[in-house]
Coordinates of C-alpha atoms in Angstrom, one line a residue:
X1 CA 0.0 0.0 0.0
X2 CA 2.9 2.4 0.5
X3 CA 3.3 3.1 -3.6
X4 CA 0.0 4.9 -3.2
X5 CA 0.7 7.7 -0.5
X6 CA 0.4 10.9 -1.9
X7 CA 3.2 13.2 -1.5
X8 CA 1.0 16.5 -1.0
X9 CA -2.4 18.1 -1.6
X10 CA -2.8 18.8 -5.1
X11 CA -3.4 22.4 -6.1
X12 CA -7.3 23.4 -6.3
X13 CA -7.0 25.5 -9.3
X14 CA -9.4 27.4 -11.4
X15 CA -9.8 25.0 -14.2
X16 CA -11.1 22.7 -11.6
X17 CA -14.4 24.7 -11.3
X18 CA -16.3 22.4 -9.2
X19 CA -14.0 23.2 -6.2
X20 CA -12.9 26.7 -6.8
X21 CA -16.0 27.9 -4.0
X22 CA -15.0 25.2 -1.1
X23 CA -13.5 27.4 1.7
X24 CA -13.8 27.0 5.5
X25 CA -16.8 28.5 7.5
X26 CA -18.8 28.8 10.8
X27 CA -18.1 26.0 12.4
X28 CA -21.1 23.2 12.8
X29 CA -21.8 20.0 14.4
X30 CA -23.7 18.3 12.0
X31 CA -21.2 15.3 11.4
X32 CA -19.1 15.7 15.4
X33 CA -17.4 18.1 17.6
X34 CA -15.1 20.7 15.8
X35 CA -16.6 19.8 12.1
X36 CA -16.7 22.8 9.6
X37 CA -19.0 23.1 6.8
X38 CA -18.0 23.9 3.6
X39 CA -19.5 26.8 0.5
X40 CA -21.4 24.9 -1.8
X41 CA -21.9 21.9 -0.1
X42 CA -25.9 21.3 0.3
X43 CA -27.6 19.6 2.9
X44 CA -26.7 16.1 3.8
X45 CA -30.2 14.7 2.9
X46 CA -29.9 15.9 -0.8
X47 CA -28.0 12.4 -2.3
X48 CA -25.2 12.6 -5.1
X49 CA -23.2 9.9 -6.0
X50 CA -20.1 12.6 -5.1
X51 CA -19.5 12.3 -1.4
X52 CA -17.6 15.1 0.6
X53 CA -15.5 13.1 3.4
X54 CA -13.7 15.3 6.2
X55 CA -11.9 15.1 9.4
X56 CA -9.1 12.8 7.1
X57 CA -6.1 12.0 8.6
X58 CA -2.8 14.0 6.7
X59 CA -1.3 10.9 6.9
X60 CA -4.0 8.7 5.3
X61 CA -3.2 7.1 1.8
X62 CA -5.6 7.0 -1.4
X63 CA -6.3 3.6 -1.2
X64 CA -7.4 3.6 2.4
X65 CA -10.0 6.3 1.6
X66 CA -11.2 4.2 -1.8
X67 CA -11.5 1.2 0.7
X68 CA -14.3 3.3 2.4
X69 CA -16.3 2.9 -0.8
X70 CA -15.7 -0.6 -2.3
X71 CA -18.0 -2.3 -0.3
X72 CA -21.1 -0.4 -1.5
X73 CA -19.9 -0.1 -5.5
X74 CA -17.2 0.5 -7.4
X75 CA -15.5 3.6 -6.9
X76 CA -15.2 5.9 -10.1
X77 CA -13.2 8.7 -9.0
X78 CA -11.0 10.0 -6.0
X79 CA -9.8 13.7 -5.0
X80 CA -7.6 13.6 -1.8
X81 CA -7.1 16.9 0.0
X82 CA -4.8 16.5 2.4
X83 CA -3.8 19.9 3.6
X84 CA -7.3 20.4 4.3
X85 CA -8.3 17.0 5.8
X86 CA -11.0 16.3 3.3
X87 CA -11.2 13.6 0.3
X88 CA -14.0 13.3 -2.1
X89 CA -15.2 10.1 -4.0
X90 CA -17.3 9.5 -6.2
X91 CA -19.3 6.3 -6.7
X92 CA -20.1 3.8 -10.0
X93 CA -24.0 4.9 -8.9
X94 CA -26.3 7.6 -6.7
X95 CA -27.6 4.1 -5.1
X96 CA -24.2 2.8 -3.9
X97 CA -23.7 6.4 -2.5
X98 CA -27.0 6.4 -0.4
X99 CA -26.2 3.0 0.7
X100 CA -22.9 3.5 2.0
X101 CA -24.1 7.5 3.7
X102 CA -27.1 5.2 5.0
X103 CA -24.1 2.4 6.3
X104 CA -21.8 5.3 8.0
X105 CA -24.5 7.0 9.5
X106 CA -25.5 4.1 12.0
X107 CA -21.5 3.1 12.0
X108 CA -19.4 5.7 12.2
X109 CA -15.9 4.9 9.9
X110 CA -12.4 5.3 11.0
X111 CA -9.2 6.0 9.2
X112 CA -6.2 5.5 11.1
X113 CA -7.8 5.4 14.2
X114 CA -9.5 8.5 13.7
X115 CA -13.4 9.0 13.1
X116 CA -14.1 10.6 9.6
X117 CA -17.6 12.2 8.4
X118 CA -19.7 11.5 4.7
X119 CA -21.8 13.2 3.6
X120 CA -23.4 14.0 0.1
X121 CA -21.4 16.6 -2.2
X122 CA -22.8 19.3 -4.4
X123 CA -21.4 17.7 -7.2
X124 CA -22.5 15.8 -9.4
X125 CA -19.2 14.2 -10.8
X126 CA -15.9 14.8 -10.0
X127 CA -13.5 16.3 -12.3
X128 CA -10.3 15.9 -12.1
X129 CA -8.4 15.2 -15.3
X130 CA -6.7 18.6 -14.8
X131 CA -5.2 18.4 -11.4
X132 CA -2.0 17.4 -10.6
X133 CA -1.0 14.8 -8.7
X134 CA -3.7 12.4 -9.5
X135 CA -1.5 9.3 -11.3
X136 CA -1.2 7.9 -7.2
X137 CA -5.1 8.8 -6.9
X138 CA -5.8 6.6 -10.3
X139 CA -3.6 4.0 -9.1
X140 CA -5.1 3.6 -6.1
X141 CA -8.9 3.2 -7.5
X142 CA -7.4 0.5 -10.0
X143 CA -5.3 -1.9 -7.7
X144 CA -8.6 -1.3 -4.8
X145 CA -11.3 -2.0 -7.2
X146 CA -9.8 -4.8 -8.9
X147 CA -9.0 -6.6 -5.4
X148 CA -12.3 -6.0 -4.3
X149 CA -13.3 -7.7 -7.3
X150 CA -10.8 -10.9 -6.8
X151 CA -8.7 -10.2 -9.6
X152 CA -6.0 -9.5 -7.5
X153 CA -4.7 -10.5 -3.8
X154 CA -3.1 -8.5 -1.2
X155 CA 0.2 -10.2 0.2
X156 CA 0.2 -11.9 3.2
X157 CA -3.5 -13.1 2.6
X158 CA -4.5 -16.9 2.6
X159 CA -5.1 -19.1 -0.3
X160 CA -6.3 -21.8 -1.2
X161 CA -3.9 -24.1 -0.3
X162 CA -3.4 -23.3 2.9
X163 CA -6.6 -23.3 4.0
X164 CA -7.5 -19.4 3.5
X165 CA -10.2 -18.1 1.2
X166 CA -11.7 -20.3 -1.8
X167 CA -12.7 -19.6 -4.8
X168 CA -16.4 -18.0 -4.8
X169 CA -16.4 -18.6 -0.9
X170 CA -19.7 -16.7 0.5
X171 CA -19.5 -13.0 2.8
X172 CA -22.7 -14.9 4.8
X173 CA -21.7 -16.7 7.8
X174 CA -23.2 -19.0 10.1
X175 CA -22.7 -18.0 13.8
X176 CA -24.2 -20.6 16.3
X177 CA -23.3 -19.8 20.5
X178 CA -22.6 -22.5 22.4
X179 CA -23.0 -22.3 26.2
X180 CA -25.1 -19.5 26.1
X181 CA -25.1 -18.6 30.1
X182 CA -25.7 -14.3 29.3
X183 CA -27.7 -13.2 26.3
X184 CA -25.9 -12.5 23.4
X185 CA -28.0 -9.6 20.9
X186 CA -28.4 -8.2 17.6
X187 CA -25.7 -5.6 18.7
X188 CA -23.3 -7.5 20.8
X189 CA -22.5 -9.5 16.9
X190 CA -22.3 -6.1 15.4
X191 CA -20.1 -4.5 17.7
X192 CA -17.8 -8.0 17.5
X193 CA -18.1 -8.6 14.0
X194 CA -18.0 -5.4 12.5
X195 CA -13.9 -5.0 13.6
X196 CA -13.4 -7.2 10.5
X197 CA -15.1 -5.2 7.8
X198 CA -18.5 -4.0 7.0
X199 CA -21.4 -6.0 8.3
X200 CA -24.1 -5.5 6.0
X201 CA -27.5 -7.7 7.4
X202 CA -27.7 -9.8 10.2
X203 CA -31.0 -12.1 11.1
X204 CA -30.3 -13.8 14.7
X205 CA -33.0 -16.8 15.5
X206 CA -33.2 -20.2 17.4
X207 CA -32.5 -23.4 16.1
X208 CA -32.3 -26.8 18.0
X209 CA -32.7 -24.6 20.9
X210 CA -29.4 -22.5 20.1
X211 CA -29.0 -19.2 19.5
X212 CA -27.9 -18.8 15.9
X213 CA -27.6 -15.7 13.4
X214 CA -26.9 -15.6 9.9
X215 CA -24.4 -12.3 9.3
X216 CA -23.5 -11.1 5.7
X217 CA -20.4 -8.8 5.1
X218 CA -19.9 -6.4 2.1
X219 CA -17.0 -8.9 1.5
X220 CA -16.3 -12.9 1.2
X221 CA -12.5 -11.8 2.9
X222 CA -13.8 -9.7 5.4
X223 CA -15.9 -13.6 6.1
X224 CA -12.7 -15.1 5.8
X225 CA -10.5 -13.4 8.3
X226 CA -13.7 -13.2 10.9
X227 CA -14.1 -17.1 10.6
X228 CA -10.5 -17.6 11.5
X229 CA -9.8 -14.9 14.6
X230 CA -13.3 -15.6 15.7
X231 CA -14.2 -19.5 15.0
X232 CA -14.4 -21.3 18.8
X233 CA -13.6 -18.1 20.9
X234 CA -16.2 -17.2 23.5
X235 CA -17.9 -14.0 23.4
X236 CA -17.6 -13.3 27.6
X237 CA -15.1 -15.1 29.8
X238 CA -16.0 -18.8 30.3
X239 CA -19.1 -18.9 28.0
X240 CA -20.7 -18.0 24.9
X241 CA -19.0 -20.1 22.8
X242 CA -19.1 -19.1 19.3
X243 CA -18.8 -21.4 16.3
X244 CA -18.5 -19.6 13.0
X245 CA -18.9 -21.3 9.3
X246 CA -19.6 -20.4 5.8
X247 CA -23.4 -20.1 4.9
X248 CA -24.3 -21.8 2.0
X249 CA -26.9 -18.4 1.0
X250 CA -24.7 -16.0 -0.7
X251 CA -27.0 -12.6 0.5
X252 CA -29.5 -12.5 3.0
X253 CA -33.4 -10.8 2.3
X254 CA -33.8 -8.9 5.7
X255 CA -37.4 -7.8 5.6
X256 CA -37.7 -5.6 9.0
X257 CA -35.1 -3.8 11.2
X258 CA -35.5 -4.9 15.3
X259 CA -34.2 -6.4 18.0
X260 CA -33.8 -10.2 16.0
X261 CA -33.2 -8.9 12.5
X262 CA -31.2 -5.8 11.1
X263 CA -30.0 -4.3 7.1
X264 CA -27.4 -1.8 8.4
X265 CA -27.6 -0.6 4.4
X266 CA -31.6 0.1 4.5
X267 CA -32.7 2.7 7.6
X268 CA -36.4 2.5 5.9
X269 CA -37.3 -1.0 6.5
X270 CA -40.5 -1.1 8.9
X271 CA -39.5 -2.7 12.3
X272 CA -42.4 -5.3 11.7
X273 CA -45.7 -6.4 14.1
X274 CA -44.4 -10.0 14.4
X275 CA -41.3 -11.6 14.4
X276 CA -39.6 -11.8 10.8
X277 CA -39.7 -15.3 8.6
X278 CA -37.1 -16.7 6.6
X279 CA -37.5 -16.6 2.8
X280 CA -38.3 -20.0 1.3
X281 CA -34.8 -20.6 -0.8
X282 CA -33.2 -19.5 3.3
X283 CA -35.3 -22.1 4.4
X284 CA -34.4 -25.1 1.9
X285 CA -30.9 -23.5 2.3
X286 CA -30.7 -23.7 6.1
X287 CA -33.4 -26.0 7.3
X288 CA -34.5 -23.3 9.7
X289 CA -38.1 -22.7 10.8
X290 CA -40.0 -19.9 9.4
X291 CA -40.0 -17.7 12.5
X292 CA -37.3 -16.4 13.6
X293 CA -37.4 -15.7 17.6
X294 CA -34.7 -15.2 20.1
X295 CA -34.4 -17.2 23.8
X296 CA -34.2 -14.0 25.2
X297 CA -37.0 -11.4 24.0
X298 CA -36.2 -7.7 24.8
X299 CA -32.5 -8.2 25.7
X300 CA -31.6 -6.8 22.8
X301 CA -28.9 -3.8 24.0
X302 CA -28.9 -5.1 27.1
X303 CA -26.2 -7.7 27.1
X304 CA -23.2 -6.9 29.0
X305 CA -21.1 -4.2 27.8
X306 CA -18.3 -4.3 25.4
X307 CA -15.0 -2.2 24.6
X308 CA -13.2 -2.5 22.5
X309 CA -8.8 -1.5 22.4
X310 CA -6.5 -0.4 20.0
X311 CA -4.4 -3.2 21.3
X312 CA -7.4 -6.0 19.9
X313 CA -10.5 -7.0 21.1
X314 CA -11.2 -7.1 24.2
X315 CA -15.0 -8.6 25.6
X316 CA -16.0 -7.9 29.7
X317 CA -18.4 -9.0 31.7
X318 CA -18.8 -7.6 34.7
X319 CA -19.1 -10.0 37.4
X320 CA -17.1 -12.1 34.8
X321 CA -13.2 -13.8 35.4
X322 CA -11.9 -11.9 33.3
X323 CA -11.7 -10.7 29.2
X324 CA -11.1 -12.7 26.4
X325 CA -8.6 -10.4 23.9
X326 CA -8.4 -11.5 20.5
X327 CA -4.7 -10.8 19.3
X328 CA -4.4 -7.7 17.3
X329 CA -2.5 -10.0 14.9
X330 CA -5.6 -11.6 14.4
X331 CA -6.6 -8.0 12.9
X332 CA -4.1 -7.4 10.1
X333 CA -3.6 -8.0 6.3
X334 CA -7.2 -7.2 4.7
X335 CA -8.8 -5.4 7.8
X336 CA -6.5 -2.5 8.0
X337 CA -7.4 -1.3 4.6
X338 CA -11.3 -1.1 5.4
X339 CA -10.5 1.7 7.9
X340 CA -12.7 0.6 11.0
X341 CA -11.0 1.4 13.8
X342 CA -12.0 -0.1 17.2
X343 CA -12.7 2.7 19.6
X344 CA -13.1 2.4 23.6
X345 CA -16.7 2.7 24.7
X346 CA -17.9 5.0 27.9
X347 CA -21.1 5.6 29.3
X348 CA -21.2 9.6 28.1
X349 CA -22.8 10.7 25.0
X350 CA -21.5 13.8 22.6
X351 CA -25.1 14.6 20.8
X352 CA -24.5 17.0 18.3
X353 CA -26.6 19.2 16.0
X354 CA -29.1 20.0 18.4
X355 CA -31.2 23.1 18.3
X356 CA -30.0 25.4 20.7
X357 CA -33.1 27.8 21.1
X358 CA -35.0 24.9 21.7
X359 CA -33.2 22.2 23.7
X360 CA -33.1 21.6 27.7
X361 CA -31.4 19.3 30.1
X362 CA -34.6 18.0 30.9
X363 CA -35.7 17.1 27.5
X364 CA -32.4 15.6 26.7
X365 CA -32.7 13.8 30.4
X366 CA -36.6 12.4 29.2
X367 CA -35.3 11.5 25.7
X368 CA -32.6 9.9 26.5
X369 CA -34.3 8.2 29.5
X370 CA -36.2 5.9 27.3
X371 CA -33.0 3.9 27.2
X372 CA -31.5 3.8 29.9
X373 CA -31.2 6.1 33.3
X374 CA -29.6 9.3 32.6
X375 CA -27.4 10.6 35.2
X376 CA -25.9 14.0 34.5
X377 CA -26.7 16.1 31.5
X378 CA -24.5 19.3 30.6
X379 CA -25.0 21.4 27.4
X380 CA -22.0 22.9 26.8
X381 CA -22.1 26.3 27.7
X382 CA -19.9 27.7 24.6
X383 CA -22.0 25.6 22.2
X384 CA -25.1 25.3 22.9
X385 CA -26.2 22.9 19.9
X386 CA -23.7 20.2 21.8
X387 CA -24.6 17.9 24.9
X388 CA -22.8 15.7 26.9
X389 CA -25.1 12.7 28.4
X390 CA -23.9 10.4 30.9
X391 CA -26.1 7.3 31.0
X392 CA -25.8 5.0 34.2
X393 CA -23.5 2.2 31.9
X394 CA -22.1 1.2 29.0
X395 CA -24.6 -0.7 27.6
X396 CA -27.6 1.7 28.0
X397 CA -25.6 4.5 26.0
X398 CA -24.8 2.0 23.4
X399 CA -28.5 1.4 23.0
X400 CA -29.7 5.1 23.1
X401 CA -26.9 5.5 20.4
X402 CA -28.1 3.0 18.3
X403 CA -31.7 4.3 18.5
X404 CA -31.3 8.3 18.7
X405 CA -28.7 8.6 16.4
X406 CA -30.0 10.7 13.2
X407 CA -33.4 11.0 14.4
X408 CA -34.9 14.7 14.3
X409 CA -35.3 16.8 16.9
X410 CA -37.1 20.1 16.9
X411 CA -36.6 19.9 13.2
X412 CA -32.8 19.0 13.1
X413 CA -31.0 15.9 12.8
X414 CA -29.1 15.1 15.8
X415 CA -25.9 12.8 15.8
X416 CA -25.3 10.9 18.7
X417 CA -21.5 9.4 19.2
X418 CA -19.9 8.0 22.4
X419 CA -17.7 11.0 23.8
X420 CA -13.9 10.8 24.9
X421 CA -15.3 11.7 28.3
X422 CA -15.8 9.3 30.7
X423 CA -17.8 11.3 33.1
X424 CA -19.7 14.8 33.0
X425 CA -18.3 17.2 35.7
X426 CA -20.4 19.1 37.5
X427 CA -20.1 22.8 37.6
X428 CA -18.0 24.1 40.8
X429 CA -19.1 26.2 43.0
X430 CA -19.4 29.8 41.6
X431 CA -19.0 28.6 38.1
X432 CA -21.3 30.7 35.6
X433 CA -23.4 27.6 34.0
X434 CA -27.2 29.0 33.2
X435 CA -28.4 25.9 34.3
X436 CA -27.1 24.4 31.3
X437 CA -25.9 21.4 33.5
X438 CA -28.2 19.3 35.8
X439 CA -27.9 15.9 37.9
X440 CA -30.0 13.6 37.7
X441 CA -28.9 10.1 39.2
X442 CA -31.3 10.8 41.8
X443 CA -34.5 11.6 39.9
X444 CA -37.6 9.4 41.0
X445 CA -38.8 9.0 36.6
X446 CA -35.4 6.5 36.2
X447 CA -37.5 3.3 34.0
X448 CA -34.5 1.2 34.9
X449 CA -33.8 0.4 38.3
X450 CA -35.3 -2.0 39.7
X451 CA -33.9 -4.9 38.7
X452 CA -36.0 -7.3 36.5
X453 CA -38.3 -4.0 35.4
X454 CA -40.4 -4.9 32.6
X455 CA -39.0 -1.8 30.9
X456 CA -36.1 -3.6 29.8
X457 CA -38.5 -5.7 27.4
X458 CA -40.1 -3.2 25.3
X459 CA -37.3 -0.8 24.6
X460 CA -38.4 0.1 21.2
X461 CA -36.9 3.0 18.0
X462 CA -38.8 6.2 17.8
X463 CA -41.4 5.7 16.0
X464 CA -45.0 7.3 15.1
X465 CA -47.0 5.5 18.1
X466 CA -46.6 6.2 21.4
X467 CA -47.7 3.6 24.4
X468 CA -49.3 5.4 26.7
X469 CA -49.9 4.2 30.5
X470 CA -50.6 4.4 33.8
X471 CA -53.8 6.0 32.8
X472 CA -56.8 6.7 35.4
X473 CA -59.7 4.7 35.0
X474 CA -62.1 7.5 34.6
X475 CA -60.1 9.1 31.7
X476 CA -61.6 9.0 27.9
X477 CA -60.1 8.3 24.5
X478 CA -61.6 12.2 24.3
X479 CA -59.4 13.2 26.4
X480 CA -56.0 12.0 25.8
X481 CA -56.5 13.0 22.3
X482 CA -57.5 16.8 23.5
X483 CA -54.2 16.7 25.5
X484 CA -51.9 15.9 22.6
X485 CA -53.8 17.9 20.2
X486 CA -54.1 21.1 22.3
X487 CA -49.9 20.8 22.7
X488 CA -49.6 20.9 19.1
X489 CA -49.6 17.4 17.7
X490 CA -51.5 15.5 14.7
X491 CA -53.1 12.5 16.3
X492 CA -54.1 10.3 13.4
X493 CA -55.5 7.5 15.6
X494 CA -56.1 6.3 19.3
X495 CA -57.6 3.5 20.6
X496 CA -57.4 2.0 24.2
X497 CA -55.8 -2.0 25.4
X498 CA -59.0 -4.0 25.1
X499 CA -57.8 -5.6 28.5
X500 CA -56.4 -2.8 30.7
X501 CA -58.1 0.8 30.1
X502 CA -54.9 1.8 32.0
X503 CA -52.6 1.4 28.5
X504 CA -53.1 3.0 25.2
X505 CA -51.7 3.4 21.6
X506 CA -51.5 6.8 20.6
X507 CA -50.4 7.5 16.7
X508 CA -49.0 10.9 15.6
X509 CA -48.0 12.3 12.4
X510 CA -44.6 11.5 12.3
X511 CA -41.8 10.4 14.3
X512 CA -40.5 14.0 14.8
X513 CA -43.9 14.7 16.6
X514 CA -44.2 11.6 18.3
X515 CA -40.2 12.4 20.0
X516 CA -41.3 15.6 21.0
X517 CA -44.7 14.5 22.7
X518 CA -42.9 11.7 24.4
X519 CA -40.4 14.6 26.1
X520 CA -43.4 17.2 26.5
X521 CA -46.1 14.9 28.2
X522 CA -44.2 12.6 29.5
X523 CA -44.9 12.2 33.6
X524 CA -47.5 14.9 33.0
X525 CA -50.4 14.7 35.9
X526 CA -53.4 13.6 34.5
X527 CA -55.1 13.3 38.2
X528 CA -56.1 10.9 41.0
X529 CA -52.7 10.4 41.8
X530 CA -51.5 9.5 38.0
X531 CA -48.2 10.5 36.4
X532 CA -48.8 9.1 32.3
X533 CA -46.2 7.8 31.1
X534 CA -44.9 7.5 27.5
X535 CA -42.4 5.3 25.9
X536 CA -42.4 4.3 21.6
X537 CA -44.3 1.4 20.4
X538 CA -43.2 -1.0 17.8
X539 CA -47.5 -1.6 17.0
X540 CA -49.5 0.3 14.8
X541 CA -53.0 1.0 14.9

């Protein structure tokens, strides 16, 4: 790979028209702390197969940014800027450029360590025939797209003959876990699984009572080397033994995103009223059942927590022996190109974006509260539109991450990442804060702790319908609806649990709505001694 560093950044000229109005501006936290946005970039949500990546190492080589790209498409074109810490590349298609902006926005991708923002360019194409310096650029996109297409190997991979990577192996393994003593999620395989390359779909279900998932990467070698650092090692000390194969299936069909089935490629799909089935050819394939289901229902996110070191891959359990750590040597060759970095995880939240006229502790504190108990909250105090959000583990900031990240929030899209910080300091005595900075670890509306809460099993995404409980007996459908409607909200259906009057489902007009009403009226008195409470349901009505 070292024939393709670059040996500065090539001169933006005038010739080169398309980039003759990018300068730095204001800075902005759409994509992180300390981002900057850029003249004549549009808005992120406005696709182009041109994507504008920043926050690039200097030191970072062509090919390692192509590598960002080949799993989603072919890459067509590359413009490194390395004095300014930016690359753009443009894509074979717009639809492998939405893919891979969809991939990066749930999985943030790092370059030498470091985490790098996409986001959609202004451009249409890029050109770049006129600018200097571009043979390395060229060379790159050759010798990355042709290995990505197996016409060429990198050195020090396996082959055949010794065991390594056959010819038209599949990206889809088989995962089954042995000894299954603590639940093992959706997210636990992504977090594990995803330091090899890019995981694309993953569909977890039981089978001969064992928990097994079926997990497709973007690339049969990114398979490979996960089958053979991976293959008998248990997932927490002692237990959780997992046993990795080839899948015969070549792609999985993932028809909902939840708790038991996720495309990391497709943020659209519906989370689904039931549990999701196996196509027919999966089936015949696997000789699975049809229904997919999971030995531990609503665990999802809430398996031990995981973090993961620079030095390999290191898996905790608290109240464990000890961690297993996978050798980084276990990590090298094909992996390091990719660019996906493992990075240390801490209970405190950066959330970014945020609306600064608009936001509060408190809201923040009810938000994020749906996913675990929120202990401090500080917005910082020199930028408003940032937060810091310490959640009471691990775990339960991995989950609100997972679910809050890119969602909207009075009307902009917030980025939720896990912060450097480990814990959020209070303000000293004296210090100027406006408020902006509250403590919550003692607040009686914590959903989490008592142990064995039923909470922990219906920890749903944001989504249009809202469960709504702990409802009087002498309130009416009338009512409720009145109270959401005269606080501003759409309600576009309501009806009460047939069973328990005390529950209902209440659907709004979008998701944006429903994520503000769950802030605004949650815990608001509705009488007789009742607090309601509002969490997101995964019904519709």
């Amino acid at each position: 790979m070292d024939g393709y560093w670059a040996s500065g950044e090539p001169p933006v000229s005038a010739s080169s028209c398309c980039f003759t109005t990018m300068s730095s501006s204001t800075p902005s936290t759409a994509n992180g702390t300390d981002s900057k946005t850029y003249k004549g970039e549009r808005s992120p949500c406005d696709p182009s197969r041109v994507l504008h990546i920043r926050r690039v190492p200097i030191e970072v080589s062509e090919a390692e940014v192509v590598s960002l790209g080949v799993p989603f498409g072919k890459v067509t074109n590359l413009l490194l800027l390395k004095g300014k810490n930016q690359a753009f590349i443009e894509m074979a298609s717009e639809e492998a450029a939405i893919t891979m902006v969809n991939y990066y926005t749930t999985a943030t991708p790092h370059v030498r360590n470091q985490p790098v923002y996409i986001q959609y360019s202004n451009h249409r194409e890029l050109k770049t025939d006129n600018l200097p310096n571009q043979g390395r650029a060229q060379a790159a996109l050759q010798a990355v797209n042709a290995m990505h297409s197996g016409n060429m190997t990198l050195s020090g991979t396996a082959t055949a003959s010794d065991g390594g990577l056959m010819p038209g192996q599949s990206p889809v393994l088989r995962l089954i876990v042995e000894n299954l003593y603590y639940p093992v999620s959706l997210e636990v395989l992504h977090q594990i699984f995803s330091k090899f390359g890019t995981v694309l779909k993953i569909i977890t279900f039981t089978k001969n009572n064992q928990f097994q998932a079926l997990l497709q990467y973007a690339d049969p070698m990114n398979a490979h080397h996960a089958k053979v650092a991976l293959d008998g090692q248990n997932i927490y000390n002692g237990c959780c033994t997992l046993r990795v194969e080839f899948s015969k299936l070549t792609s999985l069909n993932v028809k909902y995103n939840n708790d038991k089935s996720r495309d990391f490629t497709r943020l659209d799909l519906p989370s689904g009223d039931g549990q999701p089935t196996l196509d027919p050819s999966m089936q015949t394939a696997f000789g699975a059942p049809g229904i997919i289901s999971s030995p531990y229902p609503g665990a999802a996110g809430f398996a031990p927590a995981i973090g993961f070191h620079q030095a390999g891959l290191s898996m905790q359990m608290p109240g464990a022996l000890g961690p297993l750590t996978i050798p980084s040597s276990a990590m090298t060759g094909r992996m390091t190109i990719h660019g996906m970095a493992p990075t240390a995880i801490h209970s405190v939240l950066l959330v970014s974006n945020l609306n600064p006229e608009s936001i509060s502790p408190h809201g923040l504190f009810i938000l994020f509260g749906v996913y675990g108990d929120v202990h401090r909250v500080k917005i910082l105090f020199n930028k408003k539109e940032n937060a810091l959000i310490q959640m009471a583990d691990a775990t339960q900031a991995q989950l609100a991450m997972s679910h809050l990240n890119g969602q909207r929030l009075h009307g902009k899209v917030i980025r939720v990442t896990i912060s450097k910080h480990q814990t959020v300091q209070l303000p000293r005595e004296g210090q100027e804060d406006q408020g902006l900075t509250k403590d919550f670890s003692g607040s009686p509306l914590h959903r989490f702790k008592k142990p064995g809460s039923k909470n922990f099993q219906n920890i749903f995404p944001p989504s249009a319908t809202l469960h709504l409980s702990n409802i009087p007996p002498s309130t009416t459908d009338d009512f409720l609806k009145d109270l959401f409607a005269s606080s501003g909200y759409t309600v576009k259906a309501f009806k009460f649990f047939q069973k328990d009057r005390k529950m209902a489902l209440i659907q709004l007009g979008s998701v944006e709505e429903a994520i503000q009403a769950l802030i605004d009226l949650h815990n608001h008195d509705l009488g007789e001694n009742h607090h309601l409470r509002v969490s997101f349901s995964k019904s519709t009505i």
